[in-house]
Short mmCIF file of C-alpha atoms in Angstrom, two decimals:
data_model
loop_
_atom_site.label_atom_id
_atom_site.label_comp_id
_atom_site.label_asym_id
_atom_site.label_seq_id
_atom_site.Cartn_x
_atom_site.Cartn_y
_atom_site.Cartn_z
CA MET H 1 111.15 111.91 79.91
CA LYS H 2 109.90 114.74 77.69
CA ARG H 3 108.76 118.18 78.73
CA ILE H 4 104.99 118.67 78.81
CA ASP H 5 103.83 121.80 77.01
CA LYS H 6 100.08 121.52 77.60
CA PRO H 7 99.14 123.43 80.82
CA VAL H 8 97.47 121.48 83.61
CA LEU H 9 95.93 121.88 87.05
CA LEU H 10 96.57 119.04 89.51
CA VAL H 11 94.34 118.53 92.57
CA VAL H 12 95.90 116.37 95.29
CA PHE H 13 93.40 114.90 97.75
CA GLY H 14 95.14 114.11 101.03
CA ALA H 15 97.69 116.88 100.42
CA SER H 16 98.47 117.26 104.13
CA GLY H 17 99.46 113.59 104.43
CA ASP H 18 102.70 111.64 104.37
CA LEU H 19 102.53 110.51 100.73
CA SER H 20 102.15 114.07 99.50
CA LYS H 21 104.98 115.42 101.66
CA ARG H 22 107.45 112.57 101.12
CA LYS H 23 106.78 111.63 97.51
CA LEU H 24 104.41 113.73 95.41
CA ILE H 25 105.55 117.27 96.14
CA PRO H 26 109.31 116.43 96.01
CA ALA H 27 108.72 114.54 92.73
CA LEU H 28 106.85 117.50 91.22
CA TYR H 29 109.58 119.90 92.30
CA HIS H 30 112.25 117.68 90.73
CA LEU H 31 110.27 117.71 87.49
CA ALA H 32 110.24 121.51 87.70
CA TYR H 33 113.99 121.46 88.37
CA GLN H 34 114.47 119.48 85.15
CA ASN H 35 112.20 121.90 83.24
CA LEU H 36 109.73 119.13 82.43
CA LEU H 37 106.53 120.67 83.81
CA PRO H 38 104.21 122.67 81.56
CA PRO H 39 103.88 126.47 81.80
CA ASN H 40 101.55 127.73 84.54
CA PHE H 41 101.61 124.33 86.23
CA THR H 42 99.19 124.54 89.15
CA VAL H 43 98.57 122.36 92.22
CA ILE H 44 95.62 122.58 94.59
CA GLY H 45 96.06 120.64 97.81
CA PHE H 46 92.81 119.42 99.37
CA ALA H 47 92.51 117.89 102.84
CA ARG H 48 90.71 118.18 106.16
CA THR H 49 93.61 119.96 107.87
CA HIS H 50 93.27 123.74 107.87
CA TYR H 51 96.09 125.46 105.97
CA THR H 52 96.46 128.74 104.15
CA ASP H 53 98.19 128.81 100.77
CA GLU H 54 101.37 130.05 102.45
CA GLN H 55 101.25 127.34 105.11
CA PHE H 56 100.83 124.70 102.43
CA ARG H 57 103.80 126.14 100.54
CA ALA H 58 105.86 126.01 103.72
CA LEU H 59 104.87 122.35 104.20
CA ALA H 60 105.83 121.64 100.60
CA LEU H 61 109.19 123.34 101.04
CA GLU H 62 109.85 121.24 104.12
CA GLY H 63 109.11 118.09 102.11
CA VAL H 64 111.39 119.15 99.24
CA ARG H 65 114.25 119.92 101.62
CA GLU H 66 113.89 116.70 103.59
CA PHE H 67 112.95 114.18 100.89
CA GLY H 68 113.79 115.81 97.55
CA SER H 69 116.49 114.48 95.23
CA ALA H 70 117.24 117.83 93.59
CA PRO H 71 119.05 120.77 95.22
CA LEU H 72 116.84 123.66 96.23
CA ASP H 73 117.13 126.40 93.63
CA GLU H 74 115.54 129.65 94.82
CA THR H 75 114.48 130.74 91.33
CA ILE H 76 112.90 127.40 90.46
CA TRP H 77 111.28 127.11 93.89
CA HIS H 78 109.74 130.59 93.52
CA TRP H 79 108.22 129.63 90.15
CA PHE H 80 107.02 126.26 91.46
CA SER H 81 105.63 127.51 94.79
CA GLN H 82 103.62 130.29 93.15
CA GLY H 83 101.56 127.53 91.56
CA LEU H 84 100.74 125.85 94.91
CA PHE H 85 97.35 126.53 96.48
CA TYR H 86 95.28 124.91 99.21
CA GLN H 87 91.62 124.23 99.89
CA THR H 88 90.29 122.87 103.19
CA GLY H 89 87.37 120.46 103.04
CA ASN H 90 85.87 117.14 104.04
CA TYR H 91 85.94 114.12 101.75
CA ASP H 92 82.24 113.34 102.26
CA ASP H 93 80.86 116.91 102.04
CA LEU H 94 79.33 118.12 98.77
CA ALA H 95 79.63 121.78 99.87
CA SER H 96 83.41 121.32 100.25
CA PHE H 97 83.63 119.94 96.72
CA LYS H 98 81.52 122.77 95.31
CA ALA H 99 83.91 125.21 96.98
CA LEU H 100 86.78 123.25 95.40
CA ALA H 101 85.06 123.52 92.02
CA GLU H 102 84.89 127.29 92.43
CA CYS H 103 88.59 127.38 93.31
CA VAL H 104 89.45 125.22 90.28
CA ALA H 105 87.40 127.47 87.96
CA THR H 106 89.04 130.63 89.34
CA LEU H 107 92.60 129.32 89.04
CA ASP H 108 91.79 127.84 85.64
CA LYS H 109 91.13 131.35 84.37
CA GLN H 110 93.87 133.10 86.31
CA ARG H 111 96.62 130.65 85.36
CA HIS H 112 95.33 129.71 81.90
CA THR H 113 95.29 125.95 82.49
CA ALA H 114 92.63 125.56 79.78
CA GLY H 115 90.39 123.10 81.63
CA ASN H 116 93.06 120.37 81.79
CA HIS H 117 92.60 118.75 85.20
CA VAL H 118 94.16 115.76 86.99
CA TYR H 119 92.75 114.55 90.33
CA TYR H 120 95.14 112.51 92.47
CA LEU H 121 93.72 110.47 95.37
CA ALA H 122 96.61 110.29 97.86
CA THR H 123 94.16 109.11 100.52
CA PRO H 124 93.22 105.89 102.31
CA PRO H 125 91.07 103.59 100.14
CA SER H 126 88.21 103.95 102.62
CA VAL H 127 87.38 107.35 101.10
CA PHE H 128 87.88 106.51 97.39
CA HIS H 129 84.13 106.02 96.90
CA GLU H 130 83.12 109.30 98.56
CA ILE H 131 85.80 111.41 96.82
CA THR H 132 85.12 110.11 93.33
CA THR H 133 81.36 110.42 93.79
CA LEU H 134 81.65 114.05 94.86
CA ILE H 135 84.15 114.85 92.09
CA HIS H 136 81.40 113.77 89.72
CA GLU H 137 78.50 115.46 91.55
CA ALA H 138 80.39 118.75 91.85
CA GLY H 139 81.04 118.75 88.11
CA LEU H 140 84.80 118.66 88.55
CA CYS H 141 85.49 116.00 85.93
CA ALA H 142 83.46 115.87 82.74
CA PRO H 143 83.94 112.99 80.27
CA ASN H 144 86.85 113.44 77.89
CA PRO H 145 86.08 113.80 74.19
CA ARG H 146 86.39 110.44 72.41
CA PRO H 147 88.78 110.13 70.77
CA GLU H 148 90.72 112.71 72.79
CA SER H 149 92.23 115.32 70.46
CA PRO H 150 95.54 117.03 71.32
CA SER H 151 93.84 120.42 71.67
CA ALA H 152 90.83 119.28 73.73
CA ALA H 153 90.65 119.79 77.47
CA HIS H 154 91.07 116.61 79.48
CA CYS H 155 90.19 115.31 82.94
CA ARG H 156 91.87 112.34 84.63
CA VAL H 157 91.61 110.60 88.00
CA VAL H 158 94.66 108.90 89.55
CA ILE H 159 94.00 106.29 92.26
CA GLU H 160 96.62 104.89 94.62
CA LYS H 161 96.75 101.28 95.77
CA PRO H 162 95.41 99.24 97.43
CA PHE H 163 92.72 98.87 94.78
CA GLY H 164 90.31 96.58 96.62
CA GLN H 165 90.83 93.85 99.19
CA ASP H 166 89.80 90.92 97.02
CA LEU H 167 88.23 90.26 93.63
CA ALA H 168 84.70 91.25 94.68
CA SER H 169 85.75 94.58 96.22
CA ALA H 170 87.98 95.41 93.23
CA GLN H 171 85.11 94.70 90.83
CA LYS H 172 82.78 96.83 92.95
CA LEU H 173 85.22 99.74 92.95
CA ASN H 174 85.76 99.43 89.19
CA GLU H 175 82.02 99.41 88.53
CA HIS H 176 81.62 102.49 90.70
CA LEU H 177 84.41 104.38 88.94
CA LEU H 178 83.18 103.42 85.48
CA SER H 179 79.71 104.71 86.36
CA LEU H 180 81.34 108.13 86.81
CA PHE H 181 84.28 108.21 84.38
CA SER H 182 85.48 106.42 81.27
CA GLU H 183 88.25 103.81 81.49
CA GLU H 184 90.55 106.23 79.62
CA GLN H 185 90.17 108.74 82.48
CA ILE H 186 91.09 106.29 85.26
CA TYR H 187 94.79 105.90 86.11
CA ARG H 188 95.36 103.09 88.65
CA ILE H 189 98.86 103.67 89.92
CA ASP H 190 101.48 101.17 91.07
CA HIS H 191 104.70 103.03 91.79
CA TYR H 192 106.80 99.93 90.97
CA LEU H 193 106.01 100.51 87.30
CA GLY H 194 107.71 103.90 87.49
CA LYS H 195 111.04 102.39 88.47
CA GLU H 196 113.70 102.63 85.77
CA THR H 197 114.79 99.05 86.35
CA VAL H 198 111.27 97.67 85.90
CA GLN H 199 110.89 99.52 82.60
CA ASN H 200 114.36 98.28 81.63
CA ILE H 201 113.06 94.68 81.67
CA LEU H 202 111.22 95.48 78.43
CA VAL H 203 114.24 97.19 76.87
CA PHE H 204 116.52 94.34 77.90
CA ARG H 205 114.20 91.68 76.51
CA PHE H 206 112.93 93.27 73.32
CA GLY H 207 115.83 95.58 72.47
CA ASN H 208 118.53 92.89 72.37
CA GLY H 209 118.49 90.14 69.75
CA ILE H 210 120.56 87.72 71.84
CA PHE H 211 118.08 87.25 74.71
CA GLU H 212 114.59 87.01 73.25
CA PRO H 213 115.31 83.77 71.27
CA ILE H 214 116.21 81.95 74.50
CA TRP H 215 113.49 83.54 76.67
CA ASN H 216 111.28 80.44 76.73
CA ARG H 217 110.69 76.91 78.03
CA ASN H 218 113.37 75.42 75.77
CA TYR H 219 116.19 77.20 77.59
CA ILE H 220 114.83 78.38 80.94
CA ASP H 221 114.53 75.96 83.86
CA HIS H 222 112.61 78.24 86.22
CA ILE H 223 112.25 81.87 87.31
CA GLN H 224 112.43 83.34 90.82
CA ILE H 225 111.04 86.76 91.78
CA THR H 226 112.01 88.11 95.19
CA VAL H 227 110.74 91.25 96.93
CA ALA H 228 112.31 91.31 100.39
CA GLU H 229 112.24 93.92 103.15
CA THR H 230 114.33 94.07 106.31
CA LEU H 231 111.84 96.12 108.32
CA GLY H 232 108.97 94.67 110.30
CA ILE H 233 105.60 96.36 110.26
CA GLY H 234 106.54 98.97 112.87
CA ASP H 235 103.51 101.04 113.83
CA ARG H 236 101.42 99.90 110.82
CA GLY H 237 99.90 96.92 112.65
CA GLY H 238 96.33 98.19 112.37
CA TYR H 239 96.57 98.45 108.58
CA TYR H 240 98.88 95.54 107.88
CA ASP H 241 96.91 92.94 109.80
CA LYS H 242 94.00 93.52 107.42
CA ALA H 243 96.24 93.17 104.36
CA GLY H 244 99.21 90.88 104.83
CA ALA H 245 102.03 90.27 102.38
CA ILE H 246 99.81 88.77 99.68
CA ARG H 247 97.60 91.87 99.45
CA ASP H 248 100.34 94.38 100.21
CA MET H 249 102.93 93.10 97.72
CA VAL H 250 101.91 90.06 95.67
CA GLN H 251 98.65 91.30 94.13
CA ASN H 252 100.26 94.46 92.76
CA HIS H 253 104.06 94.78 92.69
CA MET H 254 104.90 91.11 92.18
CA MET H 255 102.20 90.49 89.59
CA GLN H 256 103.55 93.48 87.66
CA LEU H 257 107.11 92.10 87.75
CA LEU H 258 105.75 88.71 86.65
CA SER H 259 103.88 90.29 83.74
CA PHE H 260 106.89 92.24 82.47
CA THR H 261 109.11 89.18 82.76
CA ALA H 262 106.72 86.75 81.04
CA MET H 263 104.83 88.88 78.48
CA GLU H 264 105.03 88.40 74.72
CA PRO H 265 106.53 91.16 72.56
CA PRO H 266 103.88 93.80 71.80
CA VAL H 267 103.21 94.50 68.13
CA VAL H 268 103.96 98.19 68.74
CA PHE H 269 105.12 100.03 71.83
CA ASP H 270 101.95 101.83 72.76
CA PRO H 271 99.76 101.67 75.90
CA LYS H 272 97.13 99.29 74.54
CA ALA H 273 99.57 96.83 72.99
CA VAL H 274 101.78 96.65 76.09
CA ARG H 275 98.87 96.27 78.49
CA ASP H 276 97.20 93.66 76.28
CA GLN H 277 100.29 91.45 76.54
CA LYS H 278 100.51 91.92 80.32
CA VAL H 279 96.87 90.90 80.64
CA ASN H 280 97.53 87.78 78.53
CA VAL H 281 100.13 86.65 81.07
CA LEU H 282 97.64 86.97 83.93
CA ARG H 283 95.00 85.11 81.91
CA ALA H 284 97.43 82.24 81.36
CA ILE H 285 98.31 81.70 85.04
CA ARG H 286 96.98 78.30 86.05
CA PRO H 287 94.24 78.87 88.68
CA LEU H 288 94.71 77.07 91.97
CA LYS H 289 91.95 74.96 93.44
CA PRO H 290 91.43 75.44 97.20
CA GLU H 291 92.90 72.01 97.92
CA GLU H 292 96.03 72.86 95.86
CA VAL H 293 96.85 76.04 97.77
CA GLU H 294 98.51 74.33 100.73
CA ARG H 295 101.00 72.57 98.47
CA SER H 296 101.73 75.52 96.15
CA VAL H 297 101.71 78.50 98.54
CA VAL H 298 103.56 78.96 101.83
CA ARG H 299 102.59 81.69 104.28
CA ALA H 300 104.38 82.50 107.50
CA GLN H 301 104.96 85.15 110.16
CA TYR H 302 108.23 86.54 111.45
CA GLY H 303 109.25 85.77 114.99
CA PRO H 304 111.67 87.75 117.16
CA GLY H 305 115.17 88.30 115.84
CA VAL H 306 117.65 90.83 114.51
CA SER H 307 117.10 92.35 111.07
CA ASP H 308 119.28 95.07 109.55
CA GLY H 309 121.08 95.37 112.89
CA LYS H 310 117.91 96.09 114.86
CA GLU H 311 115.96 93.98 117.33
CA VAL H 312 112.58 93.01 115.88
CA PRO H 313 109.78 91.59 118.03
CA GLY H 314 107.65 88.77 116.70
CA TYR H 315 104.75 89.82 114.47
CA THR H 316 102.05 88.97 117.00
CA SER H 317 103.90 91.09 119.59
CA GLU H 318 103.77 94.19 117.36
CA LYS H 319 101.48 97.07 118.31
CA GLY H 320 97.97 96.69 116.89
CA VAL H 321 98.33 92.98 116.00
CA PRO H 322 96.06 90.42 117.73
CA ALA H 323 97.91 87.64 119.53
CA ASP H 324 96.05 85.01 117.47
CA SER H 325 96.51 86.73 114.11
CA THR H 326 96.89 84.49 111.04
CA THR H 327 97.94 87.36 108.78
CA ASP H 328 100.89 86.51 106.54
CA THR H 329 104.11 88.55 106.69
CA TYR H 330 105.77 86.13 104.24
CA VAL H 331 104.45 84.43 101.13
CA ALA H 332 106.16 82.00 98.75
CA TRP H 333 104.11 80.92 95.74
CA LYS H 334 104.85 78.42 93.01
CA LEU H 335 102.74 79.27 89.98
CA GLU H 336 102.67 78.10 86.38
CA ILE H 337 101.78 79.89 83.19
CA ASP H 338 99.98 77.74 80.63
CA SER H 339 101.23 79.26 77.39
CA TRP H 340 103.37 78.10 74.48
CA ARG H 341 106.33 80.06 75.81
CA TRP H 342 106.17 79.03 79.46
CA LYS H 343 104.44 75.63 79.69
CA GLY H 344 106.30 73.57 82.29
CA VAL H 345 108.45 76.45 83.60
CA PRO H 346 107.63 77.17 87.27
CA PHE H 347 107.68 80.74 88.56
CA TYR H 348 108.56 81.03 92.24
CA LEU H 349 107.46 84.26 93.91
CA ARG H 350 108.43 85.23 97.45
CA THR H 351 108.06 88.35 99.54
CA GLY H 352 108.32 89.07 103.22
CA LYS H 353 108.92 91.47 106.06
CA ALA H 354 111.91 91.34 108.43
CA LEU H 355 114.05 89.30 106.04
CA ALA H 356 117.84 89.15 105.72
CA ALA H 357 118.17 91.91 103.12
CA LYS H 358 116.16 94.62 101.40
CA VAL H 359 116.17 93.64 97.75
CA THR H 360 113.96 93.21 94.71
CA GLU H 361 115.22 91.05 91.87
CA VAL H 362 114.26 88.58 89.17
CA ASN H 363 116.43 85.48 88.65
CA ILE H 364 116.13 83.63 85.35
CA VAL H 365 117.74 80.21 85.85
CA PHE H 366 118.67 78.53 82.56
CA ARG H 367 118.70 74.81 81.91
CA LYS H 368 121.87 72.74 82.19
CA PRO H 369 123.56 71.66 78.95
CA PRO H 370 122.15 68.39 77.56
CA LEU H 371 125.54 66.72 78.14
CA MET H 372 127.48 67.80 81.24
CA LEU H 373 131.14 67.37 80.31
CA PHE H 374 132.18 68.98 83.59
CA GLU H 375 130.03 67.37 86.27
CA THR H 376 131.76 68.77 89.34
CA MET H 377 133.13 72.06 90.60
CA ASN H 378 135.93 71.63 93.13
CA GLY H 379 134.58 68.16 93.87
CA ASP H 380 130.96 69.27 94.26
CA LYS H 381 128.16 68.55 91.82
CA VAL H 382 127.60 71.55 89.56
CA PRO H 383 124.26 73.32 90.03
CA PRO H 384 122.77 75.30 87.11
CA SER H 385 125.43 77.89 86.38
CA ASN H 386 123.75 80.23 83.91
CA VAL H 387 121.62 82.61 85.95
CA LEU H 388 120.53 86.02 84.74
CA THR H 389 119.75 88.41 87.60
CA LEU H 390 117.74 91.57 87.00
CA ARG H 391 118.26 93.67 90.14
CA ILE H 392 115.40 96.13 90.56
CA GLN H 393 116.65 97.64 93.82
CA PRO H 394 119.06 98.43 95.44
CA ASP H 395 122.42 98.23 93.55
CA GLU H 396 120.36 98.38 90.36
CA GLY H 397 121.85 96.36 87.55
CA ILE H 398 122.06 93.08 85.62
CA ARG H 399 124.31 90.08 86.24
CA LEU H 400 124.92 86.95 84.16
CA SER H 401 126.77 84.06 85.80
CA PHE H 402 128.55 81.25 83.98
CA ASP H 403 131.33 78.68 84.49
CA ALA H 404 134.95 79.19 83.46
CA LYS H 405 138.20 77.26 83.83
CA ARG H 406 140.58 78.59 86.44
CA PRO H 407 144.09 79.11 84.98
CA GLY H 408 146.42 76.19 85.66
CA PRO H 409 147.26 72.67 84.49
CA SER H 410 144.14 71.08 86.02
CA VAL H 411 140.55 71.57 84.84
CA ILE H 412 139.12 73.42 87.81
CA ILE H 413 135.75 75.04 87.21
CA GLU H 414 134.90 78.34 88.86
CA ARG H 415 131.67 80.36 88.84
CA VAL H 416 132.22 83.83 87.37
CA ALA H 417 129.94 86.64 86.24
CA MET H 418 129.51 89.57 83.93
CA ASP H 419 127.65 92.47 85.49
CA PHE H 420 126.24 95.85 84.59
CA SER H 421 125.69 98.47 87.29
CA TYR H 422 123.53 101.53 86.74
CA ARG H 423 125.69 103.51 89.13
CA GLU H 424 128.99 102.55 87.49
CA GLN H 425 127.69 103.03 83.95
CA PHE H 426 125.74 106.25 84.39
CA GLY H 427 127.64 107.79 87.29
CA SER H 428 126.11 109.46 90.30
CA GLN H 429 123.27 111.00 88.29
CA PRO H 430 120.15 109.92 90.20
CA SER H 431 117.56 107.97 88.29
CA ALA H 432 114.11 109.47 88.17
CA ASP H 433 111.94 108.67 91.17
CA ALA H 434 109.08 106.34 90.26
CA TYR H 435 106.52 108.99 91.13
CA GLU H 436 108.21 111.50 88.82
CA ARG H 437 107.72 109.27 85.81
CA LEU H 438 104.15 108.31 86.72
CA LEU H 439 103.05 111.87 87.53
CA LEU H 440 104.47 113.10 84.23
CA ASP H 441 102.76 110.27 82.34
CA ALA H 442 99.42 111.04 84.03
CA ILE H 443 99.77 114.71 83.06
CA ALA H 444 100.71 113.72 79.51
CA GLY H 445 97.95 111.10 79.20
CA ASP H 446 100.28 108.12 78.68
CA THR H 447 98.63 105.04 80.23
CA THR H 448 101.40 102.52 79.42
CA LEU H 449 102.60 102.24 83.03
CA PHE H 450 99.16 102.33 84.63
CA ILE H 451 96.93 99.35 85.35
CA ARG H 452 93.81 98.60 83.33
CA ARG H 453 90.57 97.26 84.79
CA ASP H 454 90.94 93.73 83.44
CA GLU H 455 94.55 93.61 84.65
CA VAL H 456 93.74 94.49 88.26
CA GLU H 457 90.80 92.09 88.35
CA LEU H 458 92.77 89.18 86.91
CA ALA H 459 95.52 89.72 89.51
CA TRP H 460 92.88 89.74 92.24
CA TYR H 461 91.25 86.63 90.76
CA HIS H 462 94.39 84.57 91.32
CA VAL H 463 95.13 86.06 94.73
CA THR H 464 91.54 85.50 95.83
CA ARG H 465 91.86 81.80 94.93
CA VAL H 466 94.77 81.64 97.38
CA LEU H 467 92.82 83.55 100.03
CA GLU H 468 89.94 81.09 99.64
CA GLY H 469 92.36 78.19 100.04
CA TRP H 470 93.72 79.72 103.23
CA GLU H 471 90.21 80.21 104.56
CA ALA H 472 89.51 76.53 103.89
CA GLN H 473 92.68 75.60 105.83
CA GLU H 474 91.56 77.70 108.80
CA GLN H 475 88.09 76.19 108.79
CA LYS H 476 89.59 72.70 108.69
CA ALA H 477 91.87 73.53 111.65
CA ARG H 478 88.96 74.87 113.67
CA LYS H 479 86.89 71.74 113.00
CA GLN H 480 89.67 69.30 113.83
CA ASP H 481 91.34 70.98 116.79
CA LYS H 482 88.84 73.65 117.77
CA LYS H 483 91.81 76.04 117.64
CA GLU H 484 92.97 78.80 115.35
CA LEU H 485 95.50 77.84 112.69
CA VAL H 486 99.10 78.53 113.76
CA LEU H 487 101.28 79.75 110.91
CA PRO H 488 104.88 78.67 110.36
CA LYS H 489 107.41 81.08 111.90
CA TYR H 490 110.77 82.40 110.75
CA ALA H 491 113.27 84.38 112.77
CA ALA H 492 113.56 88.04 111.81
CA GLY H 493 116.75 88.56 109.84
CA THR H 494 116.60 85.21 108.01
CA TRP H 495 115.37 84.36 104.51
CA GLY H 496 112.06 82.87 105.62
CA PRO H 497 110.60 79.61 106.92
CA LYS H 498 111.88 76.12 106.19
CA GLU H 499 108.54 75.37 104.51
CA ALA H 500 109.49 77.82 101.74
CA ASP H 501 112.79 75.98 101.22
CA GLU H 502 110.86 72.71 101.05
CA LEU H 503 108.57 74.18 98.38
CA LEU H 504 111.52 74.34 95.99
CA ALA H 505 113.33 71.30 97.34
CA ARG H 506 110.42 69.10 96.23
CA ASP H 507 111.29 70.16 92.68
CA GLY H 508 115.05 69.69 93.18
CA ARG H 509 115.65 73.46 93.31
CA TYR H 510 116.65 76.06 95.90
CA TRP H 511 116.18 79.77 96.53
CA ARG H 512 118.86 82.02 95.13
CA ASN H 513 119.42 84.37 98.02
CA PRO H 514 120.58 87.74 96.71
CA THR H 515 124.23 88.73 96.72
CA SER H 516 125.99 91.86 95.56
CA LEU H 517 125.90 92.44 91.83
CA ARG H 518 129.49 93.63 91.89
CA LEU H 519 131.84 91.02 90.45
CA LEU H 520 134.64 90.19 92.87
CA ARG H 521 137.95 91.10 91.28
#
């Protein structure tokens, strides 16, 4: 990450909330600690809660101490905190936004931020429409010059997920935003793209000559992408029951991992070229017909059990969840990409709450040799041995497994591995938090790791096809049995329902449940 020299004023809507305290403010302080923020960097917190500037600074300090990754340096904190200000207001009140505009204009002059403004919506999506409308009506964000010159003032709007609830709502939100701002001013954020290990997928693929030639249907049997969490929904039942795993994780995080894994090499490494190739992946996903959804997608809910050493009640027993809820806490999806590179190679995606481990990883399973000279391993039939694991979190790293002969007079085959660990290679130096990278990119105007309109709508298009298939299943159940559809269950602390295992078993494959990346020595 490079230091930003152009001064900027950042307005955080929802500054009194959890996201600001836990993520945004600590990330900004760590950027200051690394001397990456521009001179006179200024933050205005905006929320309904009444705070003075000093109270907001105290809240920020509390967040840095509790959640920050950098030690508190009094000199750096003094410089950083003197740029923190607060404005109380309502998200649907034009007078509040006019008062904010006056505050922005005053600080712009006092702190010489030259009209460079970034507006960050760290708020629930229910107020996106009101906030962006009033930003426009209050004159807070004028169109950027096109093309944007290095010396010209800029204005940008950063919007958190979830970006819509289905294709129609995402399109409606996009149309609203584009009636107020240009596409170049809109930064749709997915914090997964700020993770070092996600960005490293591109470096690993396109920076090493030995992998790209075999990254295709001729050598790869299938690919598995797993995003697993050990926690249940806790006290988020009211929100989660309206979203489910497919909206909460698949539409955004998992589609991004899929795009990075499957995309073609960009002609140059710039925002447009990279995002064009990601969009091409989403275009090439084979759409599911409603009648195909039941065979290609498994959804389930966790039942009672023990996960991560803690008792977890069943999903429908959680606070805020209706007893007859059909919301998914687990999704497994077999999808195919109809392109020259990937035709015939299935991608298996799975995500869930209350699973056996907290892990995110991509497993590339290579084909067996055309002639298996060594058919068994210790008497058992040899499964595909060459698996490349890209561990996104935790224990970040890369592992390649292969077969080797155990020393001795007999030919005994043993599975071994080569592995790379971020921690072992780069020491205890913490990697940048995802929000650090994305905040710095938004300030700098680098859109590479942000999501374009066509990208978010294509992801929603495929997810909406699944949602429509599920709705058809529920209607069918109501007509036949006059009852609500009952989803498959899995015990908390396991790897999911048996139906997900059967999804792969029909193809003669099985889930590769994550293990430690460390090679046993």
